[in-house]
Coordinates of C-alpha atoms and ligand atoms in Angstrom, one line a residue:
M1 CA 96.9 43.0 -71.8
K2 CA 96.2 46.3 -70.0
H3 CA 96.8 45.8 -66.2
T4 CA 93.5 47.3 -64.7
K5 CA 92.7 48.2 -61.2
I6 CA 90.6 44.9 -60.7
H7 CA 93.6 42.8 -62.0
H8 CA 95.7 44.3 -59.5
I9 CA 93.2 43.5 -56.7
Y10 CA 92.9 39.8 -58.1
E11 CA 96.7 39.5 -57.7
K12 CA 96.6 40.9 -54.2
V13 CA 94.0 38.3 -53.2
A14 CA 95.9 35.5 -54.9
H15 CA 98.9 36.3 -53.1
G16 CA 97.2 36.5 -49.8
V17 CA 97.6 40.2 -49.3
T18 CA 94.7 41.8 -47.2
I19 CA 92.7 44.3 -49.3
S20 CA 91.1 47.6 -48.4
R21 CA 87.5 48.5 -47.9
S22 CA 87.4 50.4 -51.4
E23 CA 89.1 47.3 -53.0
S24 CA 86.6 45.1 -51.5
K25 CA 83.8 47.0 -52.9
T26 CA 85.5 47.2 -56.3
L27 CA 86.0 43.4 -56.2
Y28 CA 82.4 42.8 -55.3
K29 CA 81.0 45.2 -58.0
Q30 CA 83.4 44.3 -60.9
A31 CA 84.6 40.7 -60.5
P32 CA 82.5 38.0 -62.3
L33 CA 80.9 35.6 -59.9
S34 CA 83.3 32.6 -61.1
T35 CA 86.4 34.7 -60.4
L36 CA 85.3 35.8 -56.9
M37 CA 84.4 32.1 -56.2
F38 CA 87.7 31.0 -57.4
L39 CA 89.7 33.5 -55.4
A40 CA 87.6 32.7 -52.4
H41 CA 88.0 28.9 -52.8
Q42 CA 91.9 29.3 -53.1
R43 CA 92.0 31.2 -49.8
R44 CA 89.7 28.5 -48.2
K45 CA 92.2 25.8 -49.5
A46 CA 95.0 27.6 -48.0
Q47 CA 93.4 28.3 -44.5
T48 CA 91.8 24.8 -44.1
N49 CA 91.9 21.3 -45.1
P50 CA 90.8 21.4 -48.6
D51 CA 89.2 17.9 -48.5
Y52 CA 87.1 18.3 -45.4
V53 CA 83.7 19.9 -44.8
G54 CA 82.5 20.2 -41.2
W55 CA 79.2 19.9 -39.7
I56 CA 77.6 19.3 -36.2
V57 CA 74.7 17.9 -34.4
D58 CA 73.2 20.6 -32.1
R59 CA 69.9 21.7 -30.9
N60 CA 68.6 25.4 -30.8
V61 CA 66.4 26.0 -27.9
N62 CA 65.1 29.3 -27.0
I63 CA 65.1 30.1 -23.2
T64 CA 62.2 32.5 -23.6
N65 CA 60.1 34.1 -26.3
G66 CA 59.5 37.2 -24.2
C67 CA 61.8 39.9 -25.4
F68 CA 61.8 43.6 -24.7
S69 CA 63.9 44.4 -27.8
Q70 CA 61.2 43.7 -30.5
C71 CA 63.6 43.9 -33.4
T72 CA 61.5 44.5 -36.5
F73 CA 63.1 41.7 -38.5
C74 CA 62.0 39.1 -35.8
N75 CA 58.9 37.1 -35.9
F76 CA 59.8 34.9 -33.1
C77 CA 59.4 37.0 -29.9
V78 CA 56.3 38.5 -28.0
K79 CA 56.2 41.4 -25.7
P80 CA 57.1 40.5 -22.1
G81 CA 53.8 39.7 -20.3
D82 CA 52.0 38.7 -23.6
Q83 CA 49.6 35.8 -23.0
N84 CA 51.6 33.7 -25.6
E85 CA 54.9 34.2 -23.6
Y86 CA 56.8 31.2 -22.4
I87 CA 59.9 30.4 -20.4
T88 CA 61.2 26.9 -21.3
T89 CA 60.9 24.6 -18.3
M90 CA 63.3 22.2 -16.9
D91 CA 61.1 19.3 -17.9
Q92 CA 61.1 20.7 -21.6
Y93 CA 65.0 21.0 -21.5
R94 CA 65.2 17.4 -20.2
E95 CA 63.2 16.1 -23.3
K96 CA 65.0 18.1 -25.8
I97 CA 68.4 17.1 -24.4
T98 CA 67.4 13.5 -24.4
K99 CA 66.5 13.8 -28.1
L100 CA 69.8 15.5 -28.9
F101 CA 71.8 12.9 -27.2
S102 CA 69.9 10.2 -28.9
L103 CA 70.9 11.8 -32.4
G104 CA 74.5 11.8 -31.3
G105 CA 74.9 15.4 -30.5
N106 CA 75.8 17.2 -27.1
Q107 CA 75.5 20.7 -27.6
L108 CA 72.5 23.2 -26.9
L109 CA 72.5 26.6 -28.8
L110 CA 70.6 28.6 -26.2
Q111 CA 69.2 31.8 -27.4
G112 CA 67.1 34.8 -26.2
G113 CA 64.9 36.8 -26.1
M114 CA 65.9 39.3 -23.6
H115 CA 63.2 39.2 -21.0
P116 CA 63.4 42.1 -18.5
K117 CA 62.6 39.8 -15.6
L118 CA 65.4 37.3 -16.3
G119 CA 68.7 38.5 -15.1
L120 CA 72.2 37.1 -14.3
S121 CA 71.1 34.9 -11.4
F122 CA 68.4 33.3 -13.6
Y123 CA 71.0 32.2 -16.4
T124 CA 73.6 31.1 -13.8
K125 CA 71.0 28.8 -12.0
L126 CA 69.8 27.5 -15.4
F127 CA 73.2 26.8 -16.6
S128 CA 74.4 25.0 -13.3
D129 CA 71.2 23.2 -13.1
L130 CA 71.6 21.9 -16.7
K131 CA 75.3 20.9 -16.1
A132 CA 74.5 19.1 -12.9
E133 CA 72.0 16.9 -14.6
F134 CA 74.0 16.6 -17.9
P135 CA 77.5 17.0 -17.1
E136 CA 78.6 16.1 -20.8
L137 CA 76.3 18.9 -22.2
K138 CA 78.0 21.8 -23.9
L139 CA 76.2 25.2 -23.8
H140 CA 76.8 27.4 -26.6
A141 CA 74.7 30.2 -25.0
L142 CA 73.3 33.7 -25.4
G143 CA 75.2 36.4 -27.4
P144 CA 76.9 39.9 -26.8
A145 CA 73.4 41.7 -26.8
E146 CA 72.2 39.5 -23.8
I147 CA 75.7 39.9 -22.1
Q148 CA 75.4 43.6 -22.3
F149 CA 71.8 43.7 -21.2
M150 CA 72.5 41.6 -18.2
A151 CA 75.6 43.6 -17.2
Q152 CA 73.7 46.9 -17.6
K153 CA 70.9 45.5 -15.6
A154 CA 73.1 44.3 -12.7
K155 CA 75.5 47.3 -13.0
L156 CA 78.4 44.9 -13.5
S157 CA 81.1 44.8 -16.1
N158 CA 80.9 42.6 -19.2
R159 CA 83.8 40.6 -17.9
K160 CA 82.1 40.0 -14.6
V161 CA 79.0 38.6 -16.3
L162 CA 81.0 36.4 -18.6
E163 CA 82.8 35.1 -15.7
E164 CA 79.8 34.3 -13.8
L165 CA 78.2 32.7 -16.8
T166 CA 81.2 30.4 -17.7
S167 CA 81.7 29.5 -14.0
A168 CA 78.0 28.4 -14.1
G169 CA 78.6 26.2 -17.2
M170 CA 78.5 28.2 -20.4
D171 CA 81.0 26.7 -22.7
S172 CA 81.0 29.3 -25.7
L173 CA 79.5 32.5 -26.8
P174 CA 77.7 32.6 -30.3
G175 CA 77.9 35.7 -32.3
A176 CA 74.1 36.2 -32.3
G177 CA 72.5 39.6 -32.7
A178 CA 75.3 41.0 -34.9
E179 CA 73.0 41.6 -37.9
I180 CA 75.0 44.6 -39.4
L181 CA 77.5 46.1 -37.0
V182 CA 76.6 49.8 -38.2
D183 CA 74.6 51.9 -35.9
R184 CA 72.6 53.5 -38.8
V185 CA 71.4 50.1 -39.8
R186 CA 70.8 49.0 -36.1
N187 CA 68.8 52.0 -35.4
I188 CA 66.3 51.0 -38.0
I189 CA 66.1 47.3 -37.5
S190 CA 66.8 46.8 -33.8
P191 CA 66.9 50.2 -32.0
R192 CA 66.7 48.7 -28.6
K193 CA 69.5 46.3 -28.8
C194 CA 73.0 47.0 -28.0
N195 CA 74.9 49.2 -30.5
S196 CA 77.7 48.0 -32.7
Q197 CA 80.6 49.0 -30.4
Q198 CA 78.9 47.5 -27.5
W199 CA 78.5 44.1 -29.4
L200 CA 82.2 44.2 -30.4
D201 CA 83.3 45.1 -26.7
V202 CA 81.6 42.0 -25.3
M203 CA 83.5 39.9 -28.0
L204 CA 86.8 41.5 -27.3
E205 CA 86.3 40.7 -23.6
A206 CA 85.3 37.1 -24.4
H207 CA 88.4 36.7 -26.5
Q208 CA 90.6 38.1 -23.8
M209 CA 89.1 35.3 -21.5
G210 CA 89.9 32.7 -24.0
L211 CA 86.2 31.9 -24.7
V212 CA 85.3 30.3 -28.2
T213 CA 83.0 32.6 -30.0
S214 CA 81.6 32.9 -33.4
A215 CA 80.6 35.9 -35.8
T216 CA 77.5 36.3 -37.9
M217 CA 76.0 38.6 -40.3
M218 CA 72.3 39.0 -41.3
F219 CA 72.2 40.9 -44.7
G220 CA 69.7 41.8 -47.4
H221 CA 67.5 44.4 -45.6
V222 CA 68.2 48.0 -45.2
E223 CA 72.1 48.0 -45.4
T224 CA 74.3 49.2 -48.2
L225 CA 77.0 47.3 -49.6
E226 CA 79.5 49.6 -48.1
E227 CA 77.9 48.8 -44.6
R228 CA 78.2 45.1 -45.3
I229 CA 81.9 45.7 -46.0
E230 CA 82.2 47.8 -42.8
H231 CA 80.7 45.0 -40.8
L232 CA 83.4 42.5 -42.1
F233 CA 86.1 44.8 -41.4
R234 CA 85.0 45.4 -37.8
L235 CA 84.9 41.8 -37.2
R236 CA 88.3 41.4 -38.8
E237 CA 89.8 44.2 -36.5
V238 CA 88.4 42.6 -33.3
Q239 CA 89.8 39.3 -34.4
S240 CA 93.3 40.8 -34.8
Q241 CA 93.2 42.0 -31.3
K242 CA 92.6 38.6 -29.7
P243 CA 95.7 36.9 -27.6
D244 CA 97.7 34.7 -29.8
D245 CA 96.8 31.7 -28.0
A246 CA 93.0 32.4 -27.7
P247 CA 90.4 30.9 -30.3
G248 CA 88.5 34.2 -30.9
F249 CA 85.9 33.9 -33.5
V250 CA 86.3 30.3 -34.8
T251 CA 83.9 30.9 -37.6
F252 CA 81.8 33.4 -39.7
I253 CA 78.3 32.5 -40.5
P254 CA 76.4 34.9 -42.9
W255 CA 72.8 34.4 -43.6
P256 CA 70.2 36.3 -45.7
F257 CA 67.4 38.2 -44.1
M258 CA 64.1 36.2 -44.3
S259 CA 61.5 38.9 -44.7
E260 CA 58.2 36.9 -44.8
G261 CA 55.6 38.3 -42.3
T262 CA 58.1 40.7 -40.6
Q263 CA 57.3 44.0 -39.4
L264 CA 60.6 45.2 -41.1
L265 CA 59.0 44.2 -44.5
Q266 CA 55.7 46.0 -43.7
Q267 CA 57.7 49.3 -42.9
Q268 CA 60.1 48.8 -45.9
P269 CA 58.3 47.1 -48.7
N270 CA 61.0 47.7 -51.1
I271 CA 63.2 45.0 -49.5
K272 CA 63.9 42.3 -52.0
P273 CA 64.9 38.8 -51.1
V274 CA 68.7 38.1 -51.4
M275 CA 69.0 35.8 -54.6
S276 CA 71.4 32.9 -54.7
A277 CA 74.2 34.7 -56.7
E278 CA 74.1 37.5 -54.2
Y279 CA 74.4 35.1 -51.3
I280 CA 77.3 33.3 -52.9
K281 CA 79.2 36.5 -53.7
M282 CA 78.8 37.9 -50.2
L283 CA 80.0 34.6 -48.8
A284 CA 83.1 34.7 -51.2
L285 CA 83.8 38.3 -50.3
S286 CA 83.5 37.4 -46.6
R287 CA 86.2 34.5 -47.1
I288 CA 88.5 37.0 -48.8
I289 CA 88.3 39.9 -46.3
L290 CA 88.0 37.7 -43.0
D291 CA 91.5 36.3 -43.7
N292 CA 92.0 35.9 -39.9
I293 CA 89.0 33.7 -39.3
S294 CA 89.6 30.1 -40.3
N295 CA 86.1 28.8 -40.9
L296 CA 83.2 30.0 -43.0
Q297 CA 79.9 28.3 -42.7
A298 CA 77.2 28.3 -45.4
S299 CA 73.7 28.4 -44.1
L300 CA 72.3 25.2 -45.3
L301 CA 69.1 25.9 -43.1
T302 CA 68.3 29.1 -45.1
V303 CA 69.8 28.6 -48.4
G304 CA 69.1 24.9 -49.2
K305 CA 71.1 22.1 -50.5
D306 CA 71.8 23.0 -54.0
I307 CA 73.1 26.6 -53.1
A308 CA 75.0 25.2 -50.1
Q309 CA 77.1 22.8 -52.3
T310 CA 77.9 25.8 -54.7
C311 CA 79.1 27.6 -51.6
L312 CA 81.5 24.8 -51.0
F313 CA 83.4 26.3 -54.0
A314 CA 83.1 29.8 -53.0
G315 CA 84.9 29.9 -49.6
A316 CA 82.7 27.8 -47.2
N317 CA 84.2 24.9 -45.5
D318 CA 81.3 24.1 -43.2
L319 CA 77.6 23.4 -43.6
G320 CA 76.6 23.8 -40.1
S321 CA 74.1 21.8 -38.0
I322 CA 71.2 19.3 -38.7
M323 CA 69.6 22.0 -36.5
I324 CA 66.6 20.3 -34.6
E325 CA 64.9 23.4 -33.9
E326 CA 65.3 26.9 -35.2
N327 CA 62.6 29.3 -34.0
V328 CA 63.6 32.7 -35.2
V329 CA 64.2 31.4 -38.8
S330 CA 61.1 29.3 -38.8
S331 CA 59.0 31.9 -37.6
A332 CA 60.0 34.0 -40.5
G333 CA 58.6 31.7 -43.1
V334 CA 61.5 29.0 -43.5
R335 CA 60.8 25.7 -42.1
R336 CA 63.8 23.6 -42.9
T337 CA 65.3 20.9 -40.9
I338 CA 67.7 18.5 -42.3
E339 CA 68.5 14.8 -41.7
K340 CA 71.9 13.7 -40.8
N341 CA 72.3 11.7 -43.9
T342 CA 71.0 14.4 -46.2
L343 CA 73.7 16.7 -44.7
T344 CA 76.6 14.3 -45.1
D345 CA 75.2 13.2 -48.7
T346 CA 75.2 17.0 -49.7
I347 CA 78.9 17.2 -48.8
E348 CA 80.0 14.0 -50.4
K349 CA 78.1 14.7 -53.6
A350 CA 80.0 18.0 -53.8
G351 CA 83.2 16.0 -53.6
F352 CA 84.2 16.5 -50.0
K353 CA 84.5 14.3 -47.0
P354 CA 82.1 15.2 -44.1
R355 CA 83.7 15.7 -40.8
L356 CA 81.6 15.7 -37.6
R357 CA 82.9 18.6 -35.5
N358 CA 82.3 20.2 -32.0
Q359 CA 81.5 24.0 -31.6
A360 CA 85.3 24.9 -31.3
Y361 CA 85.4 23.5 -34.9
E362 CA 87.5 20.5 -33.8
F363 CA 86.9 17.2 -35.6
V364 CA 85.5 14.6 -33.4
D365 CA 84.7 11.7 -35.7
Ligands
SF4_1 S1 66.0 39.0 -32.6 FE1 66.5 38.4 -30.6 S2 66.8 40.4 -29.5 FE2 65.6 40.8 -31.4 S3 63.5 40.6 -30.8 FE3 64.0 38.6 -31.6 S4 64.5 37.5 -29.8 FE4 64.7 39.7 -29.2

């Protein structure tokens, strides 16, 4: 049989050899879906326990919906000062945290918007108040865009802002706001947010400090395949620079752009939804490229149960959270929450053992 370029790439992947950007593109374009899934699943089995699939109970709470950034893909935020603006109150946190604890979770995923009136001192007070009242609570909070925004506003370094926030009670830093880490794309969909290098610089600093972080990608809007691949390679590069004993990016979570009702769809009506096969292919390619990030999460919330199960044979080893609240996604036309039993059944019916984990991806059951 003739040994073609694509077979050479298959062999490299099968032997755990890192592939280049152009080989990644060839793989994505030429490999049948089943082959890509097989290769990614082999990588997943080599990197993680092949029998286990992780999940977590946590709660997404938005600190405020007022955001100066006005990203065109976001249906959730309002302009600061808008009559519908809110800032979550301590009583509301209490109620949400009590519900979270009653469901067996202990982590809040605290997200933006970026409100011009809320600076570093607001967040340090919020985190220390929450920790004073709920010492066992874990705060997976903010993201590189918020850190960079606060640092710029207070004329401080990213390091100083991260130190202040962790002293106040922040436990880990989500990889929110990555979208696609290529400035051509960011200038279209989120021109007021930090640029790609600023996002990566915050993560480099967080890794130097030993903070647990995650990496994400929102795809299926104005980006090209080459730009998706560039995004993955930039994450890989940052991960390769973390200290050996630092956790760095503990996971990668890609999700498809949900376009319904967004300004971005109005501006770019040719955007087509990401179909299941494309999502699974991207997930598999992510597992192959990101060979220095152990965990890969399929977004059950956005792709649904059946596709999520298929993803467990395409490189994914985690199905995320029962997610009690998800405002940015639900505001864009997706209203999925999932019960604990549904999530664990989904994992078991795919032939794996569900393992409850914490944000650092340590099993806790
Ligand atoms: S995605 Fe985040 S940063 Fe962008 S407008 Fe929405 S809340 Fe603000």
